[in-house]
């Protein structure tokens, strides 16, 4: 399964959500489907997308918050899974695309490549109440539908191929993205 | 020396007077009464993190959501959060207001705090972040308000260094 297919399958569902993505391929693939004001692309600060999602989810309890994360980023901030589990925001869906690769920075193997490190097991061990490990598009869609339906913190680990877009770039300056995202939320009230 | 409960109350009142009802923190000795007050205050949400850099992300999320917030951390936690401060807060112009327990400076008896105590101010200067030392309990409310205000108007992280004089007091 490809990450771009997963993001495409989610795209309509994301229309009313507050969405935070990690850097690089993941951000680009969402952007290329069409930017929306409710998308925030964290183009650096690896590991903190889920923390931003937590801050949003706790303060916007009536909005669905979706974090599109990656194995490399989560590995840089494993503690985040324990903090998510402790505060358990019911409106947060944390999707971790696990391609076993630091794809956006040269394609070097991440710790999950060999299969020794199991991010879903780590999430479960952290105490996240709903964790799904998906390896096919069908499983991913099913796990996503379940997560959007339930009113409880969910983590979905999606095993995807280490492929990304052939281009990078957005017509959106980084602070501009932050300012517009903040304004979108303010005007959503 | 023990941590001053009275001065901690003044700090907490300063946080409340600034209009802040959302705190992120990692427990640390000098912050113990502040965190207890936050836990006991039904008006306050306190999020304790596993590592301080997470708090930069949570604070950014709270900011996007329109929630005034402050970070409570030890200077070593600040040092461990530099990439988040640089590559999230400064890069995206997300204001942070950090109240930093300034361990390891003059009077520090514990060797393990000392290197961090010596480099905190130079690192803040290196980052170009506005900061001030908080030494007197009677001024702390005003200082918190000012640090908070500047972070919001400049869209730059600001720091208030909570000193030994303030946090240990004369008790």
GROMACS .gro file of N, CA, C and O in nm, chain B residues 66-163:
model
  392
  255UNK      N    1  -0.646   2.893   2.005
  255UNK     CA    2  -0.687   3.019   2.067
  255UNK      C    3  -0.682   3.017   2.219
  255UNK      O    4  -0.741   3.103   2.284
  256UNK      N    5  -0.611   2.922   2.276
  256UNK     CA    6  -0.604   2.910   2.422
  256UNK      C    7  -0.475   2.971   2.476
  256UNK      O    8  -0.366   2.922   2.444
  257UNK      N    9  -0.486   3.075   2.559
  257UNK     CA   10  -0.366   3.132   2.620
  257UNK      C   11  -0.296   3.027   2.707
  257UNK      O   12  -0.363   2.957   2.782
  258UNK      N   13  -0.166   3.016   2.693
  258UNK     CA   14  -0.097   2.911   2.768
  258UNK      C   15   0.044   2.951   2.805
  258UNK      O   16   0.103   3.041   2.742
  259UNK      N   17   0.097   2.883   2.904
  259UNK     CA   18   0.235   2.907   2.950
  259UNK      C   19   0.302   2.770   2.971
  259UNK      O   20   0.236   2.673   3.006
  260UNK      N   21   0.433   2.765   2.946
  260UNK     CA   22   0.511   2.644   2.970
  260UNK      C   23   0.592   2.659   3.099
  260UNK      O   24   0.655   2.762   3.119
  261UNK      N   25   0.591   2.556   3.182
  261UNK     CA   26   0.672   2.554   3.304
  261UNK      C   27   0.777   2.445   3.288
  261UNK      O   28   0.742   2.329   3.264
  262UNK      N   29   0.902   2.480   3.302
  262UNK     CA   30   1.007   2.381   3.279
  262UNK      C   31   1.137   2.420   3.349
  262UNK      O   32   1.155   2.535   3.387
  263UNK      N   33   1.223   2.323   3.365
  263UNK     CA   34   1.356   2.349   3.420
  263UNK      C   35   1.447   2.392   3.305
  263UNK      O   36   1.420   2.360   3.188
  264UNK      N   37   1.555   2.463   3.336
  264UNK     CA   38   1.644   2.508   3.228
  264UNK      C   39   1.700   2.391   3.146
  264UNK      O   40   1.719   2.404   3.026
  265UNK      N   41   1.722   2.275   3.209
  265UNK     CA   42   1.772   2.162   3.131
  265UNK      C   43   1.666   2.114   3.033
  265UNK      O   44   1.697   2.065   2.925
  266UNK      N   45   1.540   2.129   3.070
  266UNK     CA   46   1.431   2.096   2.979
  266UNK      C   47   1.425   2.195   2.863
  266UNK      O   48   1.397   2.158   2.749
  267UNK      N   49   1.453   2.320   2.893
  267UNK     CA   50   1.463   2.421   2.786
  267UNK      C   51   1.575   2.384   2.690
  267UNK      O   52   1.557   2.385   2.567
  268UNK      N   53   1.691   2.345   2.747
  268UNK     CA   54   1.805   2.308   2.661
  268UNK      C   55   1.769   2.188   2.574
  268UNK      O   56   1.812   2.177   2.459
  269UNK      N   57   1.690   2.098   2.627
  269UNK     CA   58   1.650   1.979   2.552
  269UNK      C   59   1.540   2.006   2.450
  269UNK      O   60   1.506   1.918   2.372
  270UNK      N   61   1.485   2.125   2.451
  270UNK     CA   62   1.371   2.159   2.363
  270UNK      C   63   1.410   2.251   2.249
  270UNK      O   64   1.323   2.301   2.177
  271UNK      N   65   1.539   2.276   2.234
  271UNK     CA   66   1.583   2.383   2.142
  271UNK      C   67   1.532   2.360   2.000
  271UNK      O   68   1.485   2.453   1.934
  272UNK      N   69   1.536   2.236   1.950
  272UNK     CA   70   1.493   2.218   1.812
  272UNK      C   71   1.345   2.252   1.794
  272UNK      O   72   1.307   2.313   1.693
  273UNK      N   73   1.263   2.213   1.889
  273UNK     CA   74   1.121   2.248   1.881
  273UNK      C   75   1.101   2.399   1.886
  273UNK      O   76   1.019   2.455   1.813
  274UNK      N   77   1.178   2.465   1.972
  274UNK     CA   78   1.166   2.611   1.984
  274UNK      C   79   1.208   2.677   1.852
  274UNK      O   80   1.141   2.768   1.803
  275UNK      N   81   1.317   2.626   1.792
  275UNK     CA   82   1.369   2.687   1.669
  275UNK      C   83   1.282   2.649   1.548
  275UNK      O   84   1.241   2.736   1.470
  276UNK      N   85   1.256   2.517   1.534
  276UNK     CA   86   1.199   2.467   1.408
  276UNK      C   87   1.047   2.452   1.409
  276UNK      O   88   0.989   2.409   1.311
  277UNK      N   89   0.986   2.487   1.520
  277UNK     CA   90   0.840   2.501   1.521
  277UNK      C   91   0.806   2.645   1.560
  277UNK      O   92   0.756   2.723   1.479
  278UNK      N   93   0.839   2.682   1.684
  278UNK     CA   94   0.793   2.812   1.734
  278UNK      C   95   0.852   2.930   1.655
  278UNK      O   96   0.777   3.015   1.607
  279UNK      N   97   0.985   2.931   1.640
  279UNK     CA   98   1.045   3.046   1.571
  279UNK      C   99   1.019   3.041   1.421
  279UNK      O  100   0.992   3.143   1.358
  280UNK      N  101   1.026   2.922   1.363
  280UNK     CA  102   1.008   2.907   1.219
  280UNK      C  103   0.868   2.948   1.174
  280UNK      O  104   0.851   3.009   1.069
  281UNK      N  105   0.768   2.913   1.256
  281UNK     CA  106   0.628   2.939   1.218
  281UNK      C  107   0.568   3.060   1.289
  281UNK      O  108   0.450   3.085   1.278
  282UNK      N  109   0.651   3.131   1.365
  282UNK     CA  110   0.604   3.247   1.442
  282UNK      C  111   0.491   3.211   1.537
  282UNK      O  112   0.384   3.274   1.539
  283UNK      N  113   0.517   3.108   1.615
  283UNK     CA  114   0.423   3.066   1.719
  283UNK      C  115   0.475   3.118   1.853
  283UNK      O  116   0.586   3.084   1.893
  284UNK      N  117   0.399   3.204   1.921
  284UNK     CA  118   0.449   3.257   2.048
  284UNK      C  119   0.451   3.150   2.157
  284UNK      O  120   0.361   3.067   2.165
  285UNK      N  121   0.555   3.152   2.238
  285UNK     CA  122   0.562   3.066   2.357
  285UNK      C  123   0.598   3.157   2.472
  285UNK      O  124   0.676   3.251   2.455
  286UNK      N  125   0.545   3.131   2.587
  286UNK     CA  126   0.590   3.201   2.707
  286UNK      C  127   0.640   3.094   2.803
  286UNK      O  128   0.563   3.008   2.846
  287UNK      N  129   0.770   3.098   2.831
  287UNK     CA  130   0.832   2.993   2.911
  287UNK      C  131   0.874   3.045   3.049
  287UNK      O  132   0.948   3.144   3.057
  288UNK      N  133   0.829   2.982   3.154
  288UNK     CA  134   0.878   3.011   3.288
  288UNK      C  135   0.977   2.901   3.322
  288UNK      O  136   0.940   2.784   3.336
  289UNK      N  137   1.103   2.940   3.330
  289UNK     CA  138   1.212   2.842   3.338
  289UNK      C  139   1.279   2.846   3.475
  289UNK      O  140   1.333   2.950   3.516
  290UNK      N  141   1.276   2.733   3.547
  290UNK     CA  142   1.348   2.724   3.674
  290UNK      C  143   1.498   2.725   3.644
  290UNK      O  144   1.549   2.636   3.577
  291UNK      N  145   1.565   2.829   3.692
  291UNK     CA  146   1.705   2.849   3.657
  291UNK      C  147   1.796   2.781   3.758
  291UNK      O  148   1.858   2.844   3.845
  292UNK      N  149   1.806   2.648   3.743
  292UNK     CA  150   1.890   2.572   3.834
  292UNK      C  151   2.036   2.585   3.793
  292UNK      O  152   2.068   2.618   3.679
  293UNK      N  153   2.125   2.558   3.890
  293UNK     CA  154   2.267   2.549   3.858
  293UNK      C  155   2.341   2.681   3.850
  293UNK      O  156   2.453   2.689   3.799
  294UNK      N  157   2.282   2.786   3.904
  294UNK     CA  158   2.352   2.915   3.901
  294UNK      C  159   2.401   2.946   4.043
  294UNK      O  160   2.414   2.856   4.125
  295UNK      N  161   2.432   3.071   4.072
  295UNK     CA  162   2.492   3.108   4.201
  295UNK      C  163   2.419   3.043   4.318
  295UNK      O  164   2.297   3.050   4.327
  296UNK      N  165   2.496   2.979   4.405
  296UNK     CA  166   2.438   2.916   4.523
  296UNK      C  167   2.401   2.771   4.503
  296UNK      O  168   2.357   2.704   4.597
  297UNK      N  169   2.419   2.720   4.383
  297UNK     CA  170   2.377   2.583   4.353
  297UNK      C  171   2.467   2.481   4.425
  297UNK      O  172   2.586   2.476   4.397
  298UNK      N  173   2.411   2.400   4.513
  298UNK     CA  174   2.494   2.300   4.580
  298UNK      C  175   2.511   2.171   4.500
  298UNK      O  176   2.602   2.093   4.529
  299UNK      N  177   2.423   2.146   4.405
  299UNK     CA  178   2.426   2.017   4.334
  299UNK      C  179   2.508   2.027   4.207
  299UNK      O  180   2.474   2.102   4.117
  300UNK      N  181   2.616   1.948   4.198
  300UNK     CA  182   2.706   1.957   4.082
  300UNK      C  183   2.633   1.932   3.950
  300UNK      O  184   2.667   1.993   3.848
  301UNK      N  185   2.533   1.842   3.950
  301UNK     CA  186   2.470   1.802   3.823
  301UNK      C  187   2.393   1.914   3.756
  301UNK      O  188   2.365   1.908   3.638
  302UNK      N  189   2.359   2.016   3.830
  302UNK     CA  190   2.285   2.128   3.768
  302UNK      C  191   2.377   2.235   3.709
  302UNK      O  192   2.331   2.325   3.639
  303UNK      N  193   2.506   2.231   3.741
  303UNK     CA  194   2.588   2.351   3.722
  303UNK      C  195   2.617   2.388   3.577
  303UNK      O  196   2.612   2.505   3.541
  304UNK      N  197   2.644   2.288   3.493
  304UNK     CA  198   2.675   2.325   3.354
  304UNK      C  199   2.553   2.389   3.287
  304UNK      O  200   2.564   2.488   3.215
  305UNK      N  201   2.437   2.330   3.311
  305UNK     CA  202   2.314   2.385   3.253
  305UNK      C  203   2.288   2.527   3.303
  305UNK      O  204   2.243   2.614   3.228
  306UNK      N  205   2.320   2.548   3.431
  306UNK     CA  206   2.299   2.681   3.488
  306UNK      C  207   2.386   2.786   3.421
  306UNK      O  208   2.345   2.900   3.400
  307UNK      N  209   2.506   2.744   3.383
  307UNK     CA  210   2.600   2.841   3.323
  307UNK      C  211   2.566   2.872   3.178
  307UNK      O  212   2.597   2.981   3.131
  308UNK      N  213   2.507   2.778   3.107
  308UNK     CA  214   2.486   2.802   2.963
  308UNK      C  215   2.346   2.852   2.928
  308UNK      O  216   2.321   2.889   2.814
  309UNK      N  217   2.257   2.856   3.026
  309UNK     CA  218   2.118   2.894   2.993
  309UNK      C  219   2.110   3.034   2.932
  309UNK      O  220   2.051   3.053   2.825
  310UNK      N  221   2.169   3.132   3.001
  310UNK     CA  222   2.161   3.268   2.948
  310UNK      C  223   2.231   3.281   2.811
  310UNK      O  224   2.172   3.339   2.719
  311UNK      N  225   2.354   3.226   2.795
  311UNK     CA  226   2.416   3.236   2.662
  311UNK      C  227   2.333   3.172   2.551
  311UNK      O  228   2.331   3.222   2.439
  312UNK      N  229   2.266   3.062   2.581
  312UNK     CA  230   2.184   2.998   2.478
  312UNK      C  231   2.065   3.086   2.443
  312UNK      O  232   2.031   3.104   2.325
  313UNK      N  233   2.000   3.142   2.544
  313UNK     CA  234   1.888   3.234   2.516
  313UNK      C  235   1.935   3.352   2.430
  313UNK      O  236   1.868   3.391   2.335
  314UNK      N  237   2.054   3.404   2.463
  314UNK     CA  238   2.108   3.517   2.384
  314UNK      C  239   2.140   3.471   2.242
  314UNK      O  240   2.116   3.543   2.145
  315UNK      N  241   2.197   3.350   2.232
  315UNK     CA  242   2.229   3.295   2.100
  315UNK      C  243   2.107   3.281   2.012
  315UNK      O  244   2.113   3.301   1.891
  316UNK      N  245   1.996   3.244   2.072
  316UNK     CA  246   1.871   3.229   1.997
  316UNK      C  247   1.805   3.364   1.970
  316UNK      O  248   1.712   3.372   1.891
  317UNK      N  249   1.853   3.466   2.039
  317UNK     CA  250   1.795   3.599   2.022
  317UNK      C  251   1.659   3.614   2.089
  317UNK      O  252   1.578   3.697   2.048
  318UNK      N  253   1.635   3.532   2.191
  318UNK     CA  254   1.504   3.536   2.257
  318UNK      C  255   1.504   3.636   2.372
  318UNK      O  256   1.599   3.640   2.452
  319UNK      N  257   1.398   3.715   2.382
  319UNK     CA  258   1.388   3.806   2.496
  319UNK      C  259   1.372   3.729   2.626
  319UNK      O  260   1.296   3.632   2.630
  320UNK      N  261   1.446   3.768   2.729
  320UNK     CA  262   1.432   3.699   2.858
  320UNK      C  263   1.459   3.797   2.970
  320UNK      O  264   1.514   3.906   2.948
  321UNK      N  265   1.418   3.758   3.088
  321UNK     CA  266   1.443   3.841   3.205
  321UNK      C  267   1.460   3.748   3.325
  321UNK      O  268   1.416   3.633   3.320
  322UNK      N  269   1.528   3.797   3.427
  322UNK     CA  270   1.541   3.721   3.552
  322UNK      C  271   1.430   3.764   3.647
  322UNK      O  272   1.402   3.883   3.660
  323UNK      N  273   1.367   3.667   3.708
  323UNK     CA  274   1.264   3.697   3.808
  323UNK      C  275   1.322   3.668   3.945
  323UNK      O  276   1.352   3.553   3.978
  324UNK      N  277   1.342   3.774   4.024
  324UNK     CA  278   1.408   3.757   4.154
  324UNK      C  279   1.318   3.795   4.270
  324UNK      O  280   1.331   3.741   4.379
  325UNK      N  281   1.230   3.891   4.246
  325UNK     CA  282   1.151   3.945   4.358
  325UNK      C  283   1.005   3.906   4.348
  325UNK      O  284   0.941   3.932   4.247
  326UNK      N  285   0.955   3.847   4.457
  326UNK     CA  286   0.815   3.803   4.453
  326UNK      C  287   0.716   3.916   4.421
  326UNK      O  288   0.618   3.893   4.351
  327UNK      N  289   0.745   4.035   4.470
  327UNK     CA  290   0.646   4.142   4.449
  327UNK      C  291   0.642   4.187   4.303
  327UNK      O  292   0.548   4.253   4.262
  328UNK      N  293   0.745   4.153   4.227
  328UNK     CA  294   0.748   4.194   4.086
  328UNK      C  295   0.705   4.083   3.991
  328UNK      O  296   0.690   4.107   3.871
  329UNK      N  297   0.690   3.963   4.043
  329UNK     CA  298   0.675   3.848   3.953
  329UNK      C  299   0.546   3.856   3.868
  329UNK      O  300   0.547   3.822   3.750
  330UNK      N  301   0.439   3.906   3.928
  330UNK     CA  302   0.313   3.915   3.853
  330UNK      C  303   0.329   4.003   3.730
  330UNK      O  304   0.289   3.966   3.619
  331UNK      N  305   0.392   4.118   3.750
  331UNK     CA  306   0.414   4.212   3.640
  331UNK      C  307   0.506   4.149   3.535
  331UNK      O  308   0.483   4.162   3.414
  332UNK      N  309   0.610   4.080   3.581
  332UNK     CA  310   0.705   4.019   3.487
  332UNK      C  311   0.640   3.910   3.402
  332UNK      O  312   0.667   3.899   3.282
  333UNK      N  313   0.556   3.829   3.463
  333UNK     CA  314   0.487   3.726   3.386
  333UNK      C  315   0.396   3.791   3.283
  333UNK      O  316   0.393   3.752   3.166
  334UNK      N  317   0.324   3.890   3.327
  334UNK     CA  318   0.234   3.960   3.235
  334UNK      C  319   0.311   4.018   3.117
  334UNK      O  320   0.270   4.008   3.001
  335UNK      N  321   0.427   4.077   3.147
  335UNK     CA  322   0.506   4.140   3.041
  335UNK      C  323   0.567   4.037   2.946
  335UNK      O  324   0.569   4.057   2.824
  336UNK      N  325   0.617   3.926   3.001
  336UNK     CA  326   0.675   3.821   2.915
  336UNK      C  327   0.567   3.761   2.825
  336UNK      O  328   0.588   3.735   2.706
  337UNK      N  329   0.450   3.743   2.884
  337UNK     CA  330   0.338   3.685   2.809
  337UNK      C  331   0.294   3.782   2.698
  337UNK      O  332   0.274   3.742   2.582
  338UNK      N  333   0.283   3.909   2.734
  338UNK     CA  334   0.239   4.011   2.638
  338UNK      C  335   0.336   4.022   2.521
  338UNK      O  336   0.295   4.027   2.404
  339UNK      N  337   0.466   4.022   2.552
  339UNK     CA  338   0.565   4.037   2.445
  339UNK      C  339   0.564   3.915   2.351
  339UNK      O  340   0.578   3.930   2.229
  340UNK      N  341   0.545   3.796   2.408
  340UNK     CA  342   0.542   3.678   2.320
  340UNK      C  343   0.427   3.689   2.221
  340UNK      O  344   0.441   3.654   2.104
  341UNK      N  345   0.314   3.741   2.269
  341UNK     CA  346   0.195   3.753   2.182
  341UNK      C  347   0.211   3.864   2.077
  341UNK      O  348   0.162   3.849   1.965
  342UNK      N  349   0.272   3.972   2.114
  342UNK     CA  350   0.283   4.084   2.019
  342UNK      C  351   0.397   4.060   1.919
  342UNK      O  352   0.385   4.094   1.802
  343UNK      N  353   0.506   3.997   1.964
  343UNK     CA  354   0.621   3.977   1.875
  343UNK      C  355   0.613   3.846   1.798
  343UNK      O  356   0.685   3.827   1.700
  344UNK      N  357   0.529   3.753   1.845
  344UNK     CA  358   0.521   3.617   1.789
  344UNK      C  359   0.657   3.548   1.798
  344UNK      O  360   0.701   3.478   1.706
  345UNK      N  361   0.722   3.570   1.909
  345UNK     CA  362   0.854   3.513   1.937
  345UNK      C  363   0.848   3.453   2.078
  345UNK      O  364   0.780   3.506   2.165
  346UNK      N  365   0.917   3.342   2.100
  346UNK     CA  366   0.919   3.286   2.236
  346UNK      C  367   0.988   3.382   2.334
  346UNK      O  368   1.089   3.445   2.300
  347UNK      N  369   0.933   3.392   2.453
  347UNK     CA  370   0.997   3.472   2.558
  347UNK      C  371   1.017   3.383   2.680
  347UNK      O  372   0.947   3.283   2.698
  348UNK      N  373   1.114   3.422   2.761
  348UNK     CA  374   1.147   3.338   2.877
  348UNK      C  375   1.163   3.424   3.002
  348UNK      O  376   1.219   3.534   2.997
  349UNK      N  377   1.114   3.372   3.112
  349UNK     CA  378   1.138   3.433   3.241
  349UNK      C  379   1.214   3.330   3.323
  349UNK      O  380   1.168   3.216   3.339
  350UNK      N  381   1.333   3.369   3.369
  350UNK     CA  382   1.416   3.276   3.446
  350UNK      C  383   1.381   3.290   3.594
  350UNK      O  384   1.404   3.395   3.655
  351UNK      N  385   1.323   3.185   3.649
  351UNK     CA  386   1.285   3.185   3.790
  351UNK      C  387   1.410   3.153   3.871
  351UNK      O  388   1.465   3.043   3.861
  352UNK      N  389   1.456   3.249   3.948
  352UNK     CA  390   1.585   3.236   4.017
  352UNK      C  391   1.573   3.172   4.155
  352UNK      O  392   1.463   3.158   4.210
   0.00000   0.00000   0.00000
